[in-house]
GROMACS .gro file of C-alpha atoms in nm:
model
  389
    1MET     CA    1   0.017  -0.002  -0.033
    2SER     CA    2   0.136   0.349  -0.110
    3SER     CA    3  -0.006   0.519   0.230
    4ARG     CA    4   0.202   0.797   0.396
    5PHE     CA    5   0.112   0.914   0.705
    6SER     CA    6   0.283   1.043   1.008
    7LEU     CA    7   0.191   0.898   1.342
    8THR     CA    8   0.357   0.861   1.724
    9VAL     CA    9   0.216   0.539   1.925
   10VAL     CA   10   0.305   0.503   2.243
   11CYS     CA   11   0.225   0.178   2.422
   12LEU     CA   12   0.168   0.128   2.804
   13ILE     CA   13   0.066  -0.181   3.000
   14VAL     CA   14  -0.251  -0.136   3.222
   15LEU     CA   15  -0.217  -0.252   3.569
   16LEU     CA   16  -0.444  -0.543   3.542
   17PRO     CA   17  -0.401  -0.840   3.311
   18PHE     CA   18  -0.717  -0.786   3.058
   19ALA     CA   19  -0.583  -0.536   2.878
   20VAL     CA   20  -0.299  -0.370   2.727
   21GLY     CA   21  -0.339   0.010   2.602
   22ILE     CA   22  -0.245   0.223   2.302
   23ARG     CA   23  -0.262   0.568   2.323
   24LEU     CA   24  -0.274   0.737   1.964
   25ILE     CA   25  -0.115   1.084   1.926
   26PRO     CA   26  -0.332   1.308   1.706
   27ALA     CA   27  -0.173   1.292   1.339
   28ARG     CA   28  -0.323   1.293   0.998
   29ILE     CA   29  -0.322   1.013   0.783
   30THR     CA   30  -0.328   1.101   0.437
   31SER     CA   31  -0.485   0.819   0.259
   32VAL     CA   32  -0.668   0.514   0.413
   33GLY     CA   33  -0.727   0.343   0.051
   34GLY     CA   34  -0.510   0.280  -0.214
   35GLY     CA   35  -0.378  -0.066  -0.393
   36GLY     CA   36  -0.075  -0.243  -0.312
   37GLY     CA   37   0.012  -0.516  -0.091
   38GLY     CA   38   0.077  -0.314   0.214
   39GLY     CA   39   0.014  -0.485   0.540
   40ASN     CA   40  -0.176  -0.263   0.743
   41GLY     CA   41  -0.502  -0.408   0.614
   42PHE     CA   42  -0.673  -0.059   0.576
   43SER     CA   43  -0.790  -0.162   0.216
   44LYS     CA   44  -0.944  -0.458   0.421
   45LEU     CA   45  -1.180  -0.181   0.603
   46GLY     CA   46  -1.208   0.146   0.443
   47PRO     CA   47  -1.197   0.328   0.282
   48PHE     CA   48  -1.392   0.569   0.558
   49MET     CA   49  -1.434   0.973   0.446
   50GLU     CA   50  -1.261   1.205   0.695
   51ALA     CA   51  -1.567   1.356   0.944
   52PRO     CA   52  -1.622   1.718   0.952
   53ASP     CA   53  -1.404   1.844   1.269
   54TYR     CA   54  -1.674   1.904   1.542
   55ARG     CA   55  -1.598   2.214   1.765
   56ASN     CA   56  -1.690   2.331   2.128
   57GLY     CA   57  -1.919   2.609   2.160
   58LYS     CA   58  -1.836   2.949   2.361
   59GLU     CA   59  -2.039   2.790   2.605
   60CYS     CA   60  -1.845   2.487   2.643
   61VAL     CA   61  -1.612   2.469   2.955
   62SER     CA   62  -1.243   2.391   2.846
   63SER     CA   63  -1.131   2.063   2.876
   64SER     CA   64  -0.787   1.996   3.042
   65VAL     CA   65  -0.709   1.708   2.829
   66ASN     CA   66  -0.399   1.708   2.612
   67ARG     CA   67  -0.437   1.606   2.267
   68ASP     CA   68  -0.057   1.597   2.244
   69ASN     CA   69   0.043   1.375   2.598
   70PHE     CA   70  -0.297   1.225   2.720
   71VAL     CA   71  -0.224   1.138   3.081
   72SER     CA   72  -0.471   0.947   3.322
   73SER     CA   73  -0.517   1.270   3.561
   74SER     CA   74  -0.680   1.440   3.301
   75SER     CA   75  -0.977   1.158   3.307
   76ASN     CA   76  -1.068   1.350   3.643
   77ASP     CA   77  -1.147   1.649   3.471
   78PRO     CA   78  -1.537   1.694   3.524
   79SER     CA   79  -1.582   1.837   3.199
   80LEU     CA   80  -1.523   1.506   3.025
   81VAL     CA   81  -1.795   1.270   2.877
   82HIS     CA   82  -1.638   0.897   2.900
   83ILE     CA   83  -1.747   0.638   2.638
   84ALA     CA   84  -1.650   0.301   2.575
   85MET     CA   85  -1.715   0.109   2.303
   86THR     CA   86  -1.560  -0.207   2.147
   87LEU     CA   87  -1.391  -0.174   1.803
   88ASP     CA   88  -1.325  -0.477   1.560
   89SER     CA   89  -1.384  -0.549   1.166
   90GLU     CA   90  -1.657  -0.712   1.193
   91TYR     CA   91  -1.904  -0.395   1.321
   92LEU     CA   92  -1.583  -0.136   1.267
   93ARG     CA   93  -1.870   0.046   1.022
   94GLY     CA   94  -2.096   0.069   1.281
   95SER     CA   95  -1.829   0.193   1.531
   96ILE     CA   96  -1.758   0.490   1.301
   97ALA     CA   97  -2.125   0.578   1.257
   98ALA     CA   98  -2.208   0.556   1.624
   99VAL     CA   99  -1.912   0.809   1.691
  100HIS     CA  100  -1.996   1.036   1.392
  101SER     CA  101  -2.353   1.074   1.542
  102VAL     CA  102  -2.231   1.147   1.903
  103LEU     CA  103  -2.009   1.397   1.779
  104ARG     CA  104  -2.238   1.552   1.594
  105HIS     CA  105  -2.510   1.576   1.793
  106ALA     CA  106  -2.321   1.638   2.131
  107SER     CA  107  -2.339   2.029   2.288
  108CYS     CA  108  -1.944   1.978   2.341
  109PRO     CA  109  -1.810   1.733   2.131
  110GLU     CA  110  -1.422   1.860   2.200
  111ASN     CA  111  -1.536   1.726   2.578
  112VAL     CA  112  -1.633   1.356   2.472
  113PHE     CA  113  -1.344   1.090   2.532
  114PHE     CA  114  -1.372   0.751   2.396
  115HIS     CA  115  -1.205   0.442   2.536
  116PHE     CA  116  -1.262   0.173   2.263
  117ILE     CA  117  -1.196  -0.185   2.355
  118ALA     CA  118  -1.042  -0.401   2.044
  119ALA     CA  119  -1.016  -0.760   2.029
  120GLU     CA  120  -0.634  -0.912   2.099
  121PHE     CA  121  -0.669  -1.135   1.787
  122ASP     CA  122  -0.927  -0.953   1.556
  123SER     CA  123  -0.844  -0.981   1.172
  124ALA     CA  124  -0.727  -0.612   1.184
  125SER     CA  125  -0.503  -0.535   1.472
  126PRO     CA  126  -0.580  -0.297   1.736
  127ARG     CA  127  -0.328  -0.100   1.577
  128VAL     CA  128  -0.458  -0.033   1.225
  129LEU     CA  129  -0.807  -0.021   1.386
  130SER     CA  130  -0.642   0.238   1.603
  131GLN     CA  131  -0.488   0.480   1.289
  132LEU     CA  132  -0.808   0.438   1.107
  133VAL     CA  133  -1.007   0.582   1.349
  134ARG     CA  134  -0.749   0.878   1.334
  135SER     CA  135  -0.768   0.865   1.020
  136THR     CA  136  -1.149   0.913   0.992
  137PHE     CA  137  -1.161   1.146   1.310
  138PRO     CA  138  -0.817   1.380   1.310
  139SER     CA  139  -0.943   1.539   1.635
  140LEU     CA  140  -1.066   1.307   1.815
  141ASN     CA  141  -0.977   1.213   2.189
  142PHE     CA  142  -0.959   0.851   2.247
  143LYS     CA  143  -0.763   0.560   2.380
  144VAL     CA  144  -0.751   0.191   2.264
  145TYR     CA  145  -0.708  -0.108   2.495
  146ILE     CA  146  -0.626  -0.440   2.386
  147PHE     CA  147  -0.883  -0.709   2.488
  148ARG     CA  148  -0.718  -1.039   2.608
  149GLU     CA  149  -0.980  -1.265   2.472
  150ASP     CA  150  -0.835  -1.546   2.713
  151THR     CA  151  -0.968  -1.357   3.006
  152VAL     CA  152  -1.332  -1.491   2.926
  153ILE     CA  153  -1.292  -1.754   2.641
  154ASN     CA  154  -1.311  -2.050   2.875
  155LEU     CA  155  -1.634  -1.878   3.035
  156ILE     CA  156  -1.843  -1.827   2.743
  157SER     CA  157  -2.159  -2.117   2.641
  158SER     CA  158  -2.291  -2.199   2.323
  159SER     CA  159  -2.582  -1.888   2.220
  160ILE     CA  160  -2.893  -1.888   2.034
  161ARG     CA  161  -2.704  -1.674   1.736
  162GLN     CA  162  -2.288  -1.722   1.703
  163ALA     CA  163  -2.201  -1.364   1.695
  164LEU     CA  164  -2.336  -1.318   2.058
  165GLU     CA  165  -2.063  -1.598   2.158
  166ASN     CA  166  -1.795  -1.345   2.032
  167PRO     CA  167  -1.546  -1.280   2.359
  168LEU     CA  168  -1.553  -0.919   2.303
  169ASN     CA  169  -1.901  -0.895   2.343
  170TYR     CA  170  -1.784  -0.956   2.725
  171ALA     CA  171  -1.578  -0.685   2.730
  172ARG     CA  172  -1.826  -0.461   2.923
  173ASN     CA  173  -1.827  -0.699   3.194
  174TYR     CA  174  -1.441  -0.582   3.257
  175LEU     CA  175  -1.452  -0.225   3.223
  176GLY     CA  176  -1.367  -0.165   3.562
  177ASP     CA  177  -1.038  -0.349   3.524
  178ILE     CA  178  -0.967  -0.233   3.166
  179LEU     CA  179  -1.016   0.140   3.212
  180ASP     CA  180  -0.756   0.392   3.357
  181ARG     CA  181  -0.827   0.356   3.747
  182SER     CA  182  -0.883   0.709   3.721
  183VAL     CA  183  -1.180   0.713   3.499
  184GLU     CA  184  -1.505   0.674   3.725
  185ARG     CA  185  -1.794   0.699   3.553
  186VAL     CA  186  -1.837   0.595   3.177
  187ILE     CA  187  -2.128   0.545   2.925
  188TYR     CA  188  -2.116   0.179   2.759
  189LEU     CA  189  -2.223   0.179   2.374
  190ASP     CA  190  -2.305  -0.123   2.214
  191SER     CA  191  -2.148  -0.034   1.798
  192ASP     CA  192  -2.477  -0.102   1.616
  193VAL     CA  193  -2.658   0.254   1.765
  194ILE     CA  194  -2.684   0.603   1.660
  195THR     CA  195  -2.713   0.885   1.847
  196VAL     CA  196  -2.989   1.194   1.758
  197ASP     CA  197  -2.921   1.374   2.049
  198ASP     CA  198  -2.715   1.541   2.318
  199ILE     CA  199  -2.497   1.260   2.475
  200THR     CA  200  -2.433   1.522   2.750
  201LYS     CA  201  -2.783   1.457   2.875
  202LEU     CA  202  -2.778   1.101   2.949
  203TRP     CA  203  -2.416   1.136   3.104
  204ASN     CA  204  -2.565   1.337   3.381
  205THR     CA  205  -2.794   1.073   3.470
  206VAL     CA  206  -2.786   1.011   3.822
  207LEU     CA  207  -2.723   0.703   4.012
  208THR     CA  208  -2.925   0.723   4.329
  209GLY     CA  209  -2.848   0.591   4.626
  210SER     CA  210  -2.577   0.251   4.575
  211ARG     CA  211  -2.686   0.163   4.259
  212VAL     CA  212  -2.407   0.106   4.015
  213ILE     CA  213  -2.587   0.100   3.632
  214GLY     CA  214  -2.838   0.275   3.493
  215ALA     CA  215  -3.030   0.189   3.205
  216PRO     CA  216  -3.400   0.189   3.028
  217GLU     CA  217  -3.598  -0.114   3.164
  218TYR     CA  218  -3.882  -0.285   3.046
  219CYS     CA  219  -4.087  -0.408   3.313
  220HIS     CA  220  -4.355  -0.511   3.118
  221ALA     CA  221  -4.158  -0.763   2.942
  222ASN     CA  222  -4.132  -1.151   3.027
  223PHE     CA  223  -3.873  -1.154   3.250
  224THR     CA  224  -3.886  -1.524   3.265
  225GLN     CA  225  -3.814  -1.606   2.895
  226TYR     CA  226  -3.452  -1.525   2.954
  227PHE     CA  227  -3.388  -1.833   3.157
  228THR     CA  228  -3.401  -2.167   3.084
  229SER     CA  229  -3.687  -2.425   3.282
  230GLY     CA  230  -3.360  -2.556   3.401
  231PHE     CA  231  -3.328  -2.230   3.630
  232TRP     CA  232  -3.627  -2.231   3.733
  233SER     CA  233  -3.659  -2.553   3.850
  234ASP     CA  234  -3.390  -2.538   4.062
  235PRO     CA  235  -3.451  -2.521   4.406
  236ALA     CA  236  -3.223  -2.234   4.482
  237LEU     CA  237  -3.163  -2.051   4.211
  238PRO     CA  238  -3.500  -1.869   4.166
  239GLY     CA  239  -3.459  -1.768   4.538
  240LEU     CA  240  -3.145  -1.564   4.439
  241ILE     CA  241  -3.354  -1.283   4.253
  242SER     CA  242  -3.694  -1.305   4.429
  243GLY     CA  243  -3.794  -0.977   4.603
  244GLN     CA  244  -3.576  -0.747   4.361
  245LYS     CA  245  -3.882  -0.687   4.136
  246PRO     CA  246  -3.611  -0.757   3.823
  247CYS     CA  247  -3.725  -0.590   3.570
  248TYR     CA  248  -3.534  -0.646   3.132
  249PHE     CA  249  -3.294  -0.398   3.045
  250ASN     CA  250  -3.072  -0.433   2.752
  251THR     CA  251  -2.693  -0.388   2.839
  252GLY     CA  252  -2.616  -0.204   2.501
  253VAL     CA  253  -2.681   0.140   2.659
  254MET     CA  254  -2.568   0.200   3.042
  255VAL     CA  255  -2.410   0.470   3.235
  256MET     CA  256  -2.192   0.301   3.481
  257ASP     CA  257  -2.011   0.402   3.821
  258LEU     CA  258  -1.704   0.228   3.775
  259VAL     CA  259  -1.565   0.326   4.145
  260ARG     CA  260  -1.893   0.124   4.311
  261TRP     CA  261  -1.854  -0.160   4.030
  262ARG     CA  262  -1.472  -0.223   4.130
  263GLU     CA  263  -1.551  -0.166   4.532
  264GLY     CA  264  -1.842  -0.440   4.467
  265ASN     CA  265  -1.642  -0.699   4.278
  266TYR     CA  266  -1.941  -0.670   3.984
  267ARG     CA  267  -1.696  -0.859   3.742
  268GLU     CA  268  -1.664  -1.139   3.992
  269LYS     CA  269  -2.053  -1.167   4.030
  270LEU     CA  270  -2.121  -1.167   3.649
  271GLU     CA  271  -1.814  -1.436   3.645
  272GLN     CA  272  -1.987  -1.643   3.884
  273TRP     CA  273  -2.312  -1.681   3.667
  274MET     CA  274  -2.140  -1.792   3.391
  275GLN     CA  275  -1.954  -2.027   3.564
  276LEU     CA  276  -2.233  -2.156   3.689
  277GLN     CA  277  -2.400  -2.225   3.314
  278LYS     CA  278  -2.100  -2.373   3.210
  279LYS     CA  279  -2.206  -2.647   3.478
  280LYS     CA  280  -2.561  -2.618   3.419
  281ARG     CA  281  -2.776  -2.436   3.135
  282ILE     CA  282  -2.961  -2.129   3.267
  283TYR     CA  283  -2.966  -1.961   3.012
  284ASP     CA  284  -2.935  -1.909   2.599
  285LEU     CA  285  -2.881  -1.560   2.569
  286GLY     CA  286  -2.511  -1.458   2.515
  287SER     CA  287  -2.364  -1.213   2.732
  288LEU     CA  288  -2.701  -1.021   2.850
  289PRO     CA  289  -2.856  -1.314   3.128
  290PRO     CA  290  -2.534  -1.290   3.375
  291PHE     CA  291  -2.630  -0.889   3.404
  292LEU     CA  292  -3.012  -0.941   3.459
  293LEU     CA  293  -2.928  -1.194   3.733
  294VAL     CA  294  -2.676  -0.944   3.908
  295PHE     CA  295  -2.845  -0.582   3.838
  296ALA     CA  296  -3.225  -0.664   3.774
  297GLY     CA  297  -3.434  -0.475   4.034
  298ASN     CA  298  -3.131  -0.269   4.105
  299VAL     CA  299  -3.102  -0.083   3.805
  300GLU     CA  300  -3.151   0.318   3.789
  301ALA     CA  301  -3.411   0.356   3.534
  302ILE     CA  302  -3.331   0.596   3.224
  303ASP     CA  303  -3.584   0.743   2.970
  304HIS     CA  304  -3.676   0.490   2.726
  305ARG     CA  305  -3.565   0.766   2.443
  306TRP     CA  306  -3.210   0.661   2.526
  307ASN     CA  307  -3.218   0.319   2.370
  308GLN     CA  308  -3.454   0.226   2.085
  309HIS     CA  309  -3.362  -0.109   2.069
  310GLY     CA  310  -3.464  -0.432   1.874
  311LEU     CA  311  -3.423  -0.242   1.516
  312GLY     CA  312  -3.219  -0.523   1.390
  313GLY     CA  313  -3.521  -0.788   1.464
  314ASP     CA  314  -3.496  -1.104   1.678
  315ASN     CA  315  -3.178  -1.292   1.653
  316ILE     CA  316  -3.318  -1.556   1.376
  317ARG     CA  317  -3.444  -1.360   1.096
  318GLY     CA  318  -3.372  -1.007   1.180
  319SER     CA  319  -3.681  -0.863   1.040
  320CYS     CA  320  -3.781  -0.507   0.987
  321ARG     CA  321  -3.915  -0.351   1.306
  322SER     CA  322  -4.069   0.003   1.396
  323LEU     CA  323  -3.992   0.247   1.672
  324HIS     CA  324  -4.136   0.198   2.020
  325PRO     CA  325  -4.396   0.470   2.081
  326GLY     CA  326  -4.246   0.807   2.241
  327PRO     CA  327  -3.939   1.041   2.215
  328VAL     CA  328  -3.621   0.956   2.057
  329SER     CA  329  -3.276   0.980   2.176
  330LEU     CA  330  -3.079   0.709   2.085
  331LEU     CA  331  -3.155   0.436   1.782
  332HIS     CA  332  -3.045   0.058   1.842
  333TRP     CA  333  -2.963  -0.198   1.624
  334SER     CA  334  -2.970  -0.515   1.849
  335GLY     CA  335  -3.104  -0.827   1.717
  336LYS     CA  336  -2.989  -1.000   1.360
  337GLY     CA  337  -3.019  -0.748   1.165
  338LYS     CA  338  -2.737  -0.441   1.100
  339PRO     CA  339  -2.817  -0.153   0.882
  340TRP     CA  340  -2.509  -0.135   0.691
  341VAL     CA  341  -2.542  -0.467   0.570
  342ARG     CA  342  -2.923  -0.442   0.484
  343LEU     CA  343  -2.833  -0.140   0.301
  344ASP     CA  344  -2.527  -0.270   0.075
  345GLU     CA  345  -2.782  -0.582   0.015
  346LYS     CA  346  -3.055  -0.376  -0.131
  347ARG     CA  347  -3.276  -0.459   0.110
  348PRO     CA  348  -3.306  -0.178   0.378
  349CYS     CA  349  -3.598  -0.170   0.647
  350PRO     CA  350  -3.727   0.209   0.663
  351LEU     CA  351  -3.516   0.257   1.003
  352ASP     CA  352  -3.233   0.180   0.838
  353HIS     CA  353  -3.250   0.524   0.628
  354LEU     CA  354  -3.186   0.724   0.956
  355TRP     CA  355  -2.880   0.562   1.021
  356GLU     CA  356  -2.749   0.596   0.646
  357PRO     CA  357  -2.635   1.016   0.682
  358TYR     CA  358  -2.382   0.872   0.933
  359ASP     CA  359  -2.227   0.643   0.740
  360LEU     CA  360  -1.894   0.738   0.651
  361TYR     CA  361  -1.782   0.422   0.443
  362LYS     CA  362  -1.683   0.628   0.111
  363HIS     CA  363  -1.823   0.344  -0.130
  364LYS     CA  364  -2.141   0.456   0.012
  365ILE     CA  365  -2.110   0.826   0.070
  366GLU     CA  366  -2.271   0.914  -0.306
  367ARG     CA  367  -2.583   0.775  -0.214
  368ALA     CA  368  -2.580   0.941   0.101
  369LYS     CA  369  -2.540   1.273  -0.042
  370ASP     CA  370  -2.867   1.215  -0.242
  371GLN     CA  371  -3.056   1.231   0.061
  372SER     CA  372  -3.078   1.557   0.308
  373LEU     CA  373  -2.854   1.535   0.578
  374LEU     CA  374  -3.059   1.368   0.928
  375GLY     CA  375  -3.288   1.611   1.026
  376PHE     CA  376  -3.564   1.539   1.281
  377ALA     CA  377  -3.853   1.584   1.040
  378SER     CA  378  -3.731   1.233   0.885
  379LEU     CA  379  -3.722   1.056   1.206
  380SER     CA  380  -4.068   1.183   1.301
  381GLU     CA  381  -4.217   1.056   1.004
  382LEU     CA  382  -4.134   0.726   1.117
  383THR     CA  383  -4.249   0.749   1.480
  384ASP     CA  384  -4.618   0.828   1.601
  385ASP     CA  385  -4.481   1.058   1.823
  386SER     CA  386  -4.317   1.370   1.696
  387SER     CA  387  -4.204   1.485   2.090
  388PHE     CA  388  -3.843   1.286   2.017
  389LEU     CA  389  -3.605   1.603   2.151
   0.00000   0.00000   0.00000
């Protein structure tokens, strides 16, 4: 590959053995496409168009992050909004669109700091993924951590969909160990989301009492369906969650207090349920059930507008779905169907067109130019409630 770039990489070892951190000092990569047989892997992942350079308004409190020399103490800056996401070759296009949407709607985009968790053995190396993120978002504040898959691989059991068995799906269990200790609070987002509202509003969620996480809850959902008959027929297991009034919540959007998480050893509590699952099958659905067993009934309820989930259909067919009634701040294509796949296959669902304007993938950008940029009017056309702001 004939691409030329100037990039300095500083690697450091995170204290605990769950991840290695890569910090990229901002630099502009002049090309990520190109031909040739270069080994950096960009041609397989991109090319992506460079995003607009979103800047803070005058009303924003200036962040103390030094983009030329990030140090962990800057994470204590109260003006920062910390967001954690996974980063891998399969969902890279979704991750790029998600970041783009966050920056585009953030009131103070320069105060958003992304923590990307990359798989150790992804087909594209974490360094290549890091460089591609930097070339797409030259001024982005971010850090990449390499997730050691052997941390969790022996705890994963088979699921109803193979994609749910990816070790990276379990990285959210280890955020308290992976992220710098100075990061005391974080928003976790799946890679198949877009925001259409200011992420600061979600960041300002107050976790009352001793609650560790906040998420939209769905108490009308049949909680029992997330566990097997073997769980409910066990003489002891159902009693462990009795009296909690548990409600379903989706783990793709969470506000997390990492101080309480670490103090409460919640990673170990999740692992205990995963270890039991290996001995006695008590659920079928990937990484979600352990979270339900540990936290359901003690979650800070966040407005449903912050996770309009299920837009990817079910886990088998990935069929089209409509928005839930009510306002919308975040759309989430959980389920089998992903908007970039359906758009490329020319069989999109109506809501997939709301994702498309955030897509920075170059080969598809001409189609986006033919449409107006995502406006709230187009969103209101697809929901019965236009009060989505």
